Amino acid sequence: MVPDPLQHWHHAERLAASGALAAAADAYRSLLARPDWAMPAHLRLSVLSANMGEVRAATAHALGAAALAAGEEDAALVEGACAQLMAMGELEAGLACARLPLLADSTDPGLLLAVGALLADVSFTAESLAFFDRAHALGLDSAELHYRRGLAQLYAGDSAGAEASLAASLERDPRSLRALRARSRLRRATPARHHLDDLHRAAAQTPDDDPDAPLLHYTLFKELDELGETDAAWAALERGMRLRRRQVGYDPAAEEALFQALHEVRPAAAGEGARSYGGSQNTKSNGPSPEARKRSASCLRTSPSAPRP
């Protein structure tokens, strides 16, 4: 048993931040027997295992955290479990975490937006809308919420709702390139109804190194092409693709070396499975203990090699 789990956690965090991932993993693993620390330890171990290429262990730890989520009172940790499960491809387990009352019935609009975004990113559209709608009902009125909500409505086939939400997003942030692109996708541009003025204005104000700059020029291509302005459309597409090419940093020699290395990889032995890790169930029922509060405050601090779960 670790005598001072908080100090031990800090020790593990320092090891992770220094890049000593294997030693950090051993330190986190020693916390699994402590009920108040098992869930954050599983989450850190999942992240570290993934960083070390141990995908099966990373998945096992994410599922280990999920098994403790129902007894957890720290919503940030349950959100972290949901996010890590999604990252490891365990979508149904991630959805089950999102449906826990601690998240689904939360009165924190920011938390609801974050969980809704996690669900939307893996195409749980209807479920994400429930979180976005609840966040909006609780007073959240940000450009990000309206954008996320509009995109989900678009995927759900609610074009009118999507148009209203995206308009609300652009009212709050007229330079949102993602919202401009999503709005353009709602319908074909026509001479009587298009968004070229907004798109040209955004293009003039957006630096080439903006991560979303290629999408802006792709959107210009779409609308110009639909309006029959072929030369201008292809010029916009070319610029967008050149900007995207800079972001990708494609290296043909590195790609060839990667495929050559894959030819030399031997399949894992049949029957090799994920390692299993134990941990006591969290059975707190009267609110977070002082120990749990100390743990939560510490766990939510980030470090370069071990981001907050």
mmCIF file of C-alpha atoms in Angstrom:
data_model
loop_
_atom_site.group_PDB
_atom_site.id
_atom_site.type_symbol
_atom_site.label_atom_id
_atom_site.label_comp_id
_atom_site.label_asym_id
_atom_site.label_seq_id
_atom_site.Cartn_x
_atom_site.Cartn_y
_atom_site.Cartn_z
ATOM 1 C CA MET A 1 0.000 0.000 0.000
ATOM 2 C CA VAL A 2 1.341 3.445 -0.937
ATOM 3 C CA PRO A 3 1.697 5.486 2.333
ATOM 4 C CA ASP A 4 1.037 8.914 0.764
ATOM 5 C CA PRO A 5 -0.813 8.545 -2.551
ATOM 6 C CA LEU A 6 -0.796 12.258 -3.323
ATOM 7 C CA GLN A 7 2.985 12.455 -3.065
ATOM 8 C CA HIS A 8 3.271 9.250 -5.037
ATOM 9 C CA TRP A 9 1.037 10.729 -7.732
ATOM 10 C CA HIS A 10 3.276 13.796 -7.958
ATOM 11 C CA HIS A 11 6.288 11.501 -8.271
ATOM 12 C CA ALA A 12 4.625 9.631 -11.138
ATOM 13 C CA GLU A 13 3.728 12.938 -12.801
ATOM 14 C CA ARG A 14 7.341 14.107 -12.638
ATOM 15 C CA LEU A 15 8.539 10.855 -14.172
ATOM 16 C CA ALA A 16 6.006 11.167 -16.988
ATOM 17 C CA ALA A 17 6.917 14.811 -17.638
ATOM 18 C CA SER A 18 10.603 13.854 -17.865
ATOM 19 C CA GLY A 19 9.837 11.204 -20.485
ATOM 20 C CA ALA A 20 10.507 8.222 -18.214
ATOM 21 C CA LEU A 21 7.249 6.612 -19.296
ATOM 22 C CA ALA A 22 7.958 3.055 -18.170
ATOM 23 C CA ALA A 23 8.978 4.199 -14.679
ATOM 24 C CA ALA A 24 5.956 6.504 -14.536
ATOM 25 C CA ALA A 25 3.689 3.608 -15.508
ATOM 26 C CA ASP A 26 5.088 1.514 -12.649
ATOM 27 C CA ALA A 27 4.425 4.388 -10.260
ATOM 28 C CA TYR A 28 0.853 4.890 -11.444
ATOM 29 C CA ARG A 29 0.228 1.147 -11.331
ATOM 30 C CA SER A 30 1.053 1.076 -7.625
ATOM 31 C CA LEU A 31 -1.944 3.403 -7.040
ATOM 32 C CA LEU A 32 -4.494 1.006 -8.514
ATOM 33 C CA ALA A 33 -5.158 -0.615 -5.142
ATOM 34 C CA ARG A 34 -6.238 2.723 -3.646
ATOM 35 C CA PRO A 35 -9.980 3.227 -4.278
ATOM 36 C CA ASP A 36 -9.717 7.030 -4.500
ATOM 37 C CA TRP A 37 -6.815 6.854 -6.940
ATOM 38 C CA ALA A 38 -7.613 3.804 -9.073
ATOM 39 C CA MET A 39 -9.629 5.664 -11.702
ATOM 40 C CA PRO A 40 -7.129 8.484 -12.410
ATOM 41 C CA ALA A 41 -4.311 5.938 -12.325
ATOM 42 C CA HIS A 42 -6.104 3.826 -14.952
ATOM 43 C CA LEU A 43 -6.556 6.903 -17.108
ATOM 44 C CA ARG A 44 -2.924 7.937 -16.884
ATOM 45 C CA LEU A 45 -1.835 4.357 -17.575
ATOM 46 C CA SER A 46 -4.079 4.246 -20.621
ATOM 47 C CA VAL A 47 -2.496 7.413 -22.014
ATOM 48 C CA LEU A 48 1.042 6.267 -21.221
ATOM 49 C CA SER A 49 0.465 2.796 -22.654
ATOM 50 C CA ALA A 50 -0.852 4.326 -25.862
ATOM 51 C CA ASN A 51 2.197 6.616 -26.047
ATOM 52 C CA MET A 52 4.430 3.552 -25.662
ATOM 53 C CA GLY A 53 2.584 1.697 -28.419
ATOM 54 C CA GLU A 54 0.907 -0.766 -26.051
ATOM 55 C CA VAL A 55 -2.568 -0.490 -27.528
ATOM 56 C CA ARG A 56 -4.053 -3.515 -25.766
ATOM 57 C CA ALA A 57 -2.864 -2.314 -22.365
ATOM 58 C CA ALA A 58 -4.113 1.209 -23.147
ATOM 59 C CA THR A 59 -7.536 -0.185 -23.979
ATOM 60 C CA ALA A 60 -7.589 -2.395 -20.885
ATOM 61 C CA HIS A 61 -6.832 0.580 -18.656
ATOM 62 C CA ALA A 62 -9.483 2.734 -20.319
ATOM 63 C CA LEU A 63 -12.001 -0.035 -19.661
ATOM 64 C CA GLY A 64 -10.681 -0.309 -16.105
ATOM 65 C CA ALA A 65 -11.478 3.357 -15.582
ATOM 66 C CA ALA A 66 -14.918 2.864 -17.100
ATOM 67 C CA ALA A 67 -15.659 0.075 -14.620
ATOM 68 C CA LEU A 68 -15.175 2.585 -11.804
ATOM 69 C CA ALA A 69 -17.085 5.460 -13.384
ATOM 70 C CA ALA A 70 -20.499 4.663 -11.920
ATOM 71 C CA GLY A 71 -19.159 5.114 -8.378
ATOM 72 C CA GLU A 72 -17.196 8.283 -9.117
ATOM 73 C CA GLU A 73 -18.326 11.739 -7.989
ATOM 74 C CA ASP A 74 -15.757 13.738 -9.932
ATOM 75 C CA ALA A 75 -17.410 14.626 -13.249
ATOM 76 C CA ALA A 76 -14.107 15.666 -14.814
ATOM 77 C CA LEU A 77 -12.692 12.174 -14.296
ATOM 78 C CA VAL A 78 -15.774 10.532 -15.799
ATOM 79 C CA GLU A 79 -15.531 12.890 -18.765
ATOM 80 C CA GLY A 80 -11.863 11.912 -19.037
ATOM 81 C CA ALA A 81 -12.816 8.232 -19.069
ATOM 82 C CA CYS A 82 -15.366 8.928 -21.789
ATOM 83 C CA ALA A 83 -12.744 10.737 -23.870
ATOM 84 C CA GLN A 84 -10.114 8.021 -23.453
ATOM 85 C CA LEU A 85 -12.566 5.266 -24.301
ATOM 86 C CA MET A 86 -13.493 7.092 -27.498
ATOM 87 C CA ALA A 87 -9.812 7.551 -28.313
ATOM 88 C CA MET A 88 -9.213 3.805 -27.923
ATOM 89 C CA GLY A 89 -12.205 2.907 -30.094
ATOM 90 C CA GLU A 90 -14.371 1.645 -27.224
ATOM 91 C CA LEU A 91 -17.380 3.640 -28.389
ATOM 92 C CA GLU A 92 -20.154 1.760 -26.597
ATOM 93 C CA ALA A 93 -18.293 1.933 -23.283
ATOM 94 C CA GLY A 94 -17.680 5.629 -23.882
ATOM 95 C CA LEU A 95 -21.365 6.182 -24.584
ATOM 96 C CA ALA A 96 -22.256 4.311 -21.385
ATOM 97 C CA CYS A 97 -20.013 6.718 -19.431
ATOM 98 C CA ALA A 98 -21.662 9.708 -21.089
ATOM 99 C CA ARG A 99 -25.089 8.397 -20.091
ATOM 100 C CA LEU A 100 -24.198 8.256 -16.403
ATOM 101 C CA PRO A 101 -26.297 10.768 -14.409
ATOM 102 C CA LEU A 102 -23.170 12.584 -13.255
ATOM 103 C CA LEU A 103 -22.658 13.736 -16.852
ATOM 104 C CA ALA A 104 -26.088 13.485 -18.484
ATOM 105 C CA ASP A 105 -27.823 15.379 -15.662
ATOM 106 C CA SER A 106 -25.014 17.846 -15.051
ATOM 107 C CA THR A 107 -25.820 21.512 -14.512
ATOM 108 C CA ASP A 108 -22.401 22.598 -15.807
ATOM 109 C CA PRO A 109 -22.931 23.901 -19.374
ATOM 110 C CA GLY A 110 -19.226 23.709 -20.193
ATOM 111 C CA LEU A 111 -19.075 20.063 -19.196
ATOM 112 C CA LEU A 112 -22.190 19.311 -21.230
ATOM 113 C CA LEU A 113 -20.650 20.979 -24.279
ATOM 114 C CA ALA A 114 -17.441 18.966 -23.867
ATOM 115 C CA VAL A 115 -19.251 15.629 -23.555
ATOM 116 C CA GLY A 116 -21.543 16.503 -26.461
ATOM 117 C CA ALA A 117 -18.493 17.262 -28.585
ATOM 118 C CA LEU A 118 -16.961 13.878 -27.700
ATOM 119 C CA LEU A 119 -20.157 12.133 -28.789
ATOM 120 C CA ALA A 120 -20.511 14.184 -31.964
ATOM 121 C CA ASP A 121 -16.931 13.433 -32.984
ATOM 122 C CA VAL A 122 -17.707 9.696 -33.084
ATOM 123 C CA SER A 123 -21.080 10.160 -34.815
ATOM 124 C CA PHE A 124 -23.408 9.706 -31.844
ATOM 125 C CA THR A 125 -25.408 12.562 -33.311
ATOM 126 C CA ALA A 126 -28.713 12.228 -31.474
ATOM 127 C CA GLU A 127 -26.963 11.703 -28.150
ATOM 128 C CA SER A 128 -24.723 14.727 -28.701
ATOM 129 C CA LEU A 129 -27.723 16.934 -29.459
ATOM 130 C CA ALA A 130 -29.234 16.075 -26.091
ATOM 131 C CA PHE A 131 -26.089 17.431 -24.386
ATOM 132 C CA PHE A 132 -25.942 20.539 -26.586
ATOM 133 C CA ASP A 133 -29.627 21.266 -26.028
ATOM 134 C CA ARG A 134 -29.246 20.909 -22.263
ATOM 135 C CA ALA A 135 -26.202 23.205 -22.260
ATOM 136 C CA HIS A 136 -28.169 25.789 -24.236
ATOM 137 C CA ALA A 137 -31.168 25.490 -21.914
ATOM 138 C CA LEU A 138 -28.838 26.151 -18.977
ATOM 139 C CA GLY A 139 -27.747 29.433 -20.532
ATOM 140 C CA LEU A 140 -24.668 28.651 -22.629
ATOM 141 C CA ASP A 141 -24.761 30.939 -25.671
ATOM 142 C CA SER A 142 -21.281 30.668 -27.172
ATOM 143 C CA ALA A 143 -20.283 30.531 -30.829
ATOM 144 C CA GLU A 144 -18.756 27.092 -30.185
ATOM 145 C CA LEU A 145 -21.993 25.668 -28.798
ATOM 146 C CA HIS A 146 -24.080 26.986 -31.680
ATOM 147 C CA TYR A 147 -21.549 25.663 -34.199
ATOM 148 C CA ARG A 148 -21.449 22.235 -32.613
ATOM 149 C CA ARG A 149 -25.212 22.139 -32.320
ATOM 150 C CA GLY A 150 -25.670 23.247 -35.921
ATOM 151 C CA LEU A 151 -23.289 20.609 -37.225
ATOM 152 C CA ALA A 152 -25.117 17.897 -35.289
ATOM 153 C CA GLN A 153 -28.455 19.155 -36.602
ATOM 154 C CA LEU A 154 -27.035 19.058 -40.131
ATOM 155 C CA TYR A 155 -26.002 15.424 -39.704
ATOM 156 C CA ALA A 156 -29.398 14.634 -38.197
ATOM 157 C CA GLY A 157 -31.136 16.010 -41.302
ATOM 158 C CA ASP A 158 -32.545 19.098 -39.594
ATOM 159 C CA SER A 159 -31.475 21.673 -42.198
ATOM 160 C CA ALA A 160 -33.628 24.479 -40.809
ATOM 161 C CA GLY A 161 -32.336 23.968 -37.276
ATOM 162 C CA ALA A 162 -28.756 23.739 -38.539
ATOM 163 C CA GLU A 163 -29.110 26.973 -40.484
ATOM 164 C CA ALA A 164 -30.450 28.805 -37.435
ATOM 165 C CA SER A 165 -27.708 27.465 -35.160
ATOM 166 C CA LEU A 166 -24.915 28.257 -37.620
ATOM 167 C CA ALA A 167 -26.297 31.756 -38.107
ATOM 168 C CA ALA A 168 -26.229 32.204 -34.321
ATOM 169 C CA SER A 169 -22.632 30.963 -34.245
ATOM 170 C CA LEU A 170 -21.562 33.424 -36.939
ATOM 171 C CA GLU A 171 -23.339 36.277 -35.176
ATOM 172 C CA ARG A 172 -21.100 35.629 -32.193
ATOM 173 C CA ASP A 173 -17.952 34.910 -34.198
ATOM 174 C CA PRO A 174 -18.183 36.124 -37.821
ATOM 175 C CA ARG A 175 -14.694 34.794 -38.539
ATOM 176 C CA SER A 176 -15.416 31.196 -37.571
ATOM 177 C CA LEU A 177 -14.120 29.338 -40.624
ATOM 178 C CA ARG A 178 -15.681 26.065 -39.512
ATOM 179 C CA ALA A 179 -19.109 27.656 -39.213
ATOM 180 C CA LEU A 180 -18.724 29.341 -42.623
ATOM 181 C CA ARG A 181 -17.914 25.991 -44.190
ATOM 182 C CA ALA A 182 -20.762 24.182 -42.438
ATOM 183 C CA ARG A 183 -23.261 26.847 -43.508
ATOM 184 C CA SER A 184 -22.130 26.532 -47.115
ATOM 185 C CA ARG A 185 -22.782 22.790 -47.024
ATOM 186 C CA LEU A 186 -26.476 23.304 -46.300
ATOM 187 C CA ARG A 187 -27.389 23.971 -49.937
ATOM 188 C CA ARG A 188 -26.014 24.728 -53.387
ATOM 189 C CA ALA A 189 -25.038 28.324 -54.058
ATOM 190 C CA THR A 190 -27.195 30.233 -56.527
ATOM 191 C CA PRO A 191 -26.890 33.758 -57.946
ATOM 192 C CA ALA A 192 -29.706 34.798 -55.609
ATOM 193 C CA ARG A 193 -28.336 33.040 -52.512
ATOM 194 C CA HIS A 194 -24.653 32.554 -51.813
ATOM 195 C CA HIS A 195 -21.994 33.537 -49.285
ATOM 196 C CA LEU A 196 -19.149 34.788 -51.488
ATOM 197 C CA ASP A 197 -18.902 38.174 -49.781
ATOM 198 C CA ASP A 198 -18.474 36.575 -46.368
ATOM 199 C CA LEU A 199 -16.000 34.019 -47.711
ATOM 200 C CA HIS A 200 -13.873 36.576 -49.589
ATOM 201 C CA ARG A 201 -13.845 38.790 -46.488
ATOM 202 C CA ALA A 202 -12.729 35.863 -44.344
ATOM 203 C CA ALA A 203 -10.050 34.907 -46.883
ATOM 204 C CA ALA A 204 -8.630 38.440 -46.780
ATOM 205 C CA GLN A 205 -8.442 38.310 -42.970
ATOM 206 C CA THR A 206 -7.138 34.744 -42.528
ATOM 207 C CA PRO A 207 -3.373 34.112 -42.478
ATOM 208 C CA ASP A 208 -2.070 31.205 -44.497
ATOM 209 C CA ASP A 209 -0.846 29.430 -41.359
ATOM 210 C CA ASP A 210 -4.327 29.278 -39.818
ATOM 211 C CA PRO A 211 -5.152 25.559 -39.342
ATOM 212 C CA ASP A 212 -8.551 26.038 -40.986
ATOM 213 C CA ALA A 213 -7.320 28.143 -43.922
ATOM 214 C CA PRO A 214 -7.433 25.217 -46.395
ATOM 215 C CA LEU A 215 -11.078 24.555 -45.494
ATOM 216 C CA LEU A 216 -11.927 28.181 -46.186
ATOM 217 C CA HIS A 217 -10.508 27.976 -49.702
ATOM 218 C CA TYR A 218 -12.210 24.632 -50.306
ATOM 219 C CA THR A 219 -15.484 26.336 -49.364
ATOM 220 C CA LEU A 220 -14.763 29.166 -51.784
ATOM 221 C CA PHE A 221 -14.131 26.559 -54.475
ATOM 222 C CA LYS A 222 -17.480 24.899 -53.764
ATOM 223 C CA GLU A 223 -19.525 28.066 -54.048
ATOM 224 C CA LEU A 224 -17.625 29.513 -57.012
ATOM 225 C CA ASP A 225 -17.926 26.198 -58.855
ATOM 226 C CA GLU A 226 -21.665 26.029 -58.192
ATOM 227 C CA LEU A 227 -22.014 29.561 -59.550
ATOM 228 C CA GLY A 228 -20.168 28.636 -62.743
ATOM 229 C CA GLU A 229 -17.078 30.756 -61.995
ATOM 230 C CA THR A 230 -14.762 27.950 -63.018
ATOM 231 C CA ASP A 231 -11.407 29.746 -63.234
ATOM 232 C CA ALA A 232 -11.833 31.427 -59.857
ATOM 233 C CA ALA A 233 -13.051 28.150 -58.370
ATOM 234 C CA TRP A 234 -9.983 26.224 -59.487
ATOM 235 C CA ALA A 235 -7.688 29.001 -58.252
ATOM 236 C CA ALA A 236 -9.322 28.769 -54.811
ATOM 237 C CA LEU A 237 -8.986 24.972 -54.797
ATOM 238 C CA GLU A 238 -5.324 25.152 -55.789
ATOM 239 C CA ARG A 239 -4.552 27.614 -53.020
ATOM 240 C CA GLY A 240 -6.382 25.508 -50.470
ATOM 241 C CA MET A 241 -4.548 22.371 -51.519
ATOM 242 C CA ARG A 242 -1.177 24.115 -51.403
ATOM 243 C CA LEU A 243 -1.917 25.316 -47.876
ATOM 244 C CA ARG A 244 -3.012 21.832 -46.868
ATOM 245 C CA ARG A 245 0.158 20.372 -48.384
ATOM 246 C CA ARG A 246 2.213 22.560 -46.035
ATOM 247 C CA GLN A 247 0.276 21.250 -43.043
ATOM 248 C CA VAL A 248 0.645 17.590 -43.958
ATOM 249 C CA GLY A 249 4.413 17.695 -44.408
ATOM 250 C CA TYR A 250 4.332 14.628 -46.651
ATOM 251 C CA ASP A 251 7.686 12.846 -46.917
ATOM 252 C CA PRO A 252 7.737 10.161 -49.668
ATOM 253 C CA ALA A 253 10.983 8.657 -48.397
ATOM 254 C CA ALA A 254 9.590 8.308 -44.864
ATOM 255 C CA GLU A 255 6.420 6.683 -46.217
ATOM 256 C CA GLU A 256 8.460 4.191 -48.229
ATOM 257 C CA ALA A 257 10.564 3.372 -45.171
ATOM 258 C CA LEU A 258 7.402 2.835 -43.118
ATOM 259 C CA PHE A 259 5.960 0.337 -45.584
ATOM 260 C CA GLN A 260 9.316 -1.429 -45.805
ATOM 261 C CA ALA A 261 9.340 -1.757 -42.010
ATOM 262 C CA LEU A 262 5.801 -3.149 -42.054
ATOM 263 C CA HIS A 263 6.964 -5.966 -44.317
ATOM 264 C CA GLU A 264 9.336 -7.038 -41.550
ATOM 265 C CA VAL A 265 6.755 -7.042 -38.748
ATOM 266 C CA ARG A 266 5.857 -10.494 -37.473
ATOM 267 C CA PRO A 267 2.290 -11.180 -36.276
ATOM 268 C CA ALA A 268 1.857 -11.383 -32.517
ATOM 269 C CA ALA A 269 1.609 -14.877 -31.073
ATOM 270 C CA ALA A 270 -1.919 -16.268 -31.143
ATOM 271 C CA GLY A 271 -3.621 -16.014 -27.807
ATOM 272 C CA GLU A 272 -1.643 -12.989 -26.687
ATOM 273 C CA GLY A 273 -4.121 -10.782 -24.900
ATOM 274 C CA ALA A 274 -4.311 -7.549 -23.081
ATOM 275 C CA ARG A 275 -2.838 -7.450 -19.645
ATOM 276 C CA SER A 276 -5.398 -7.205 -16.891
ATOM 277 C CA TYR A 277 -5.061 -4.798 -14.050
ATOM 278 C CA GLY A 278 -6.876 -4.863 -10.759
ATOM 279 C CA GLY A 279 -8.420 -2.059 -8.837
ATOM 280 C CA SER A 280 -10.913 -1.683 -6.047
ATOM 281 C CA GLN A 281 -14.380 -0.345 -6.799
ATOM 282 C CA ASN A 282 -15.126 3.149 -5.585
ATOM 283 C CA THR A 283 -18.085 2.932 -3.210
ATOM 284 C CA LYS A 284 -18.234 6.503 -1.877
ATOM 285 C CA SER A 285 -21.800 7.742 -1.437
ATOM 286 C CA ASN A 286 -21.655 10.805 0.805
ATOM 287 C CA GLY A 287 -19.772 13.174 -1.473
ATOM 288 C CA PRO A 288 -16.042 13.414 -2.165
ATOM 289 C CA SER A 289 -13.825 12.796 0.808
ATOM 290 C CA PRO A 290 -10.970 15.201 1.632
ATOM 291 C CA GLU A 291 -8.639 12.619 0.110
ATOM 292 C CA ALA A 292 -10.691 12.568 -3.071
ATOM 293 C CA ARG A 293 -10.696 16.344 -3.301
ATOM 294 C CA LYS A 294 -6.904 16.443 -2.968
ATOM 295 C CA ARG A 295 -6.683 13.752 -5.616
ATOM 296 C CA SER A 296 -8.980 15.596 -8.008
ATOM 297 C CA ALA A 297 -7.129 18.890 -7.681
ATOM 298 C CA SER A 298 -3.870 17.141 -8.453
ATOM 299 C CA CYS A 299 -5.120 14.912 -11.255
ATOM 300 C CA LEU A 300 -6.558 17.789 -13.224
ATOM 301 C CA ARG A 301 -3.185 19.465 -13.563
ATOM 302 C CA THR A 302 -1.592 18.633 -16.882
ATOM 303 C CA SER A 303 1.933 17.589 -17.731
ATOM 304 C CA PRO A 304 3.589 17.456 -21.172
ATOM 305 C CA SER A 305 3.854 13.685 -21.407
ATOM 306 C CA ALA A 306 0.754 12.766 -19.486
ATOM 307 C CA PRO A 307 -2.151 15.039 -20.410
ATOM 308 C CA ARG A 308 -5.146 15.262 -18.116
ATOM 309 C CA PRO A 309 -7.272 12.187 -18.708
#
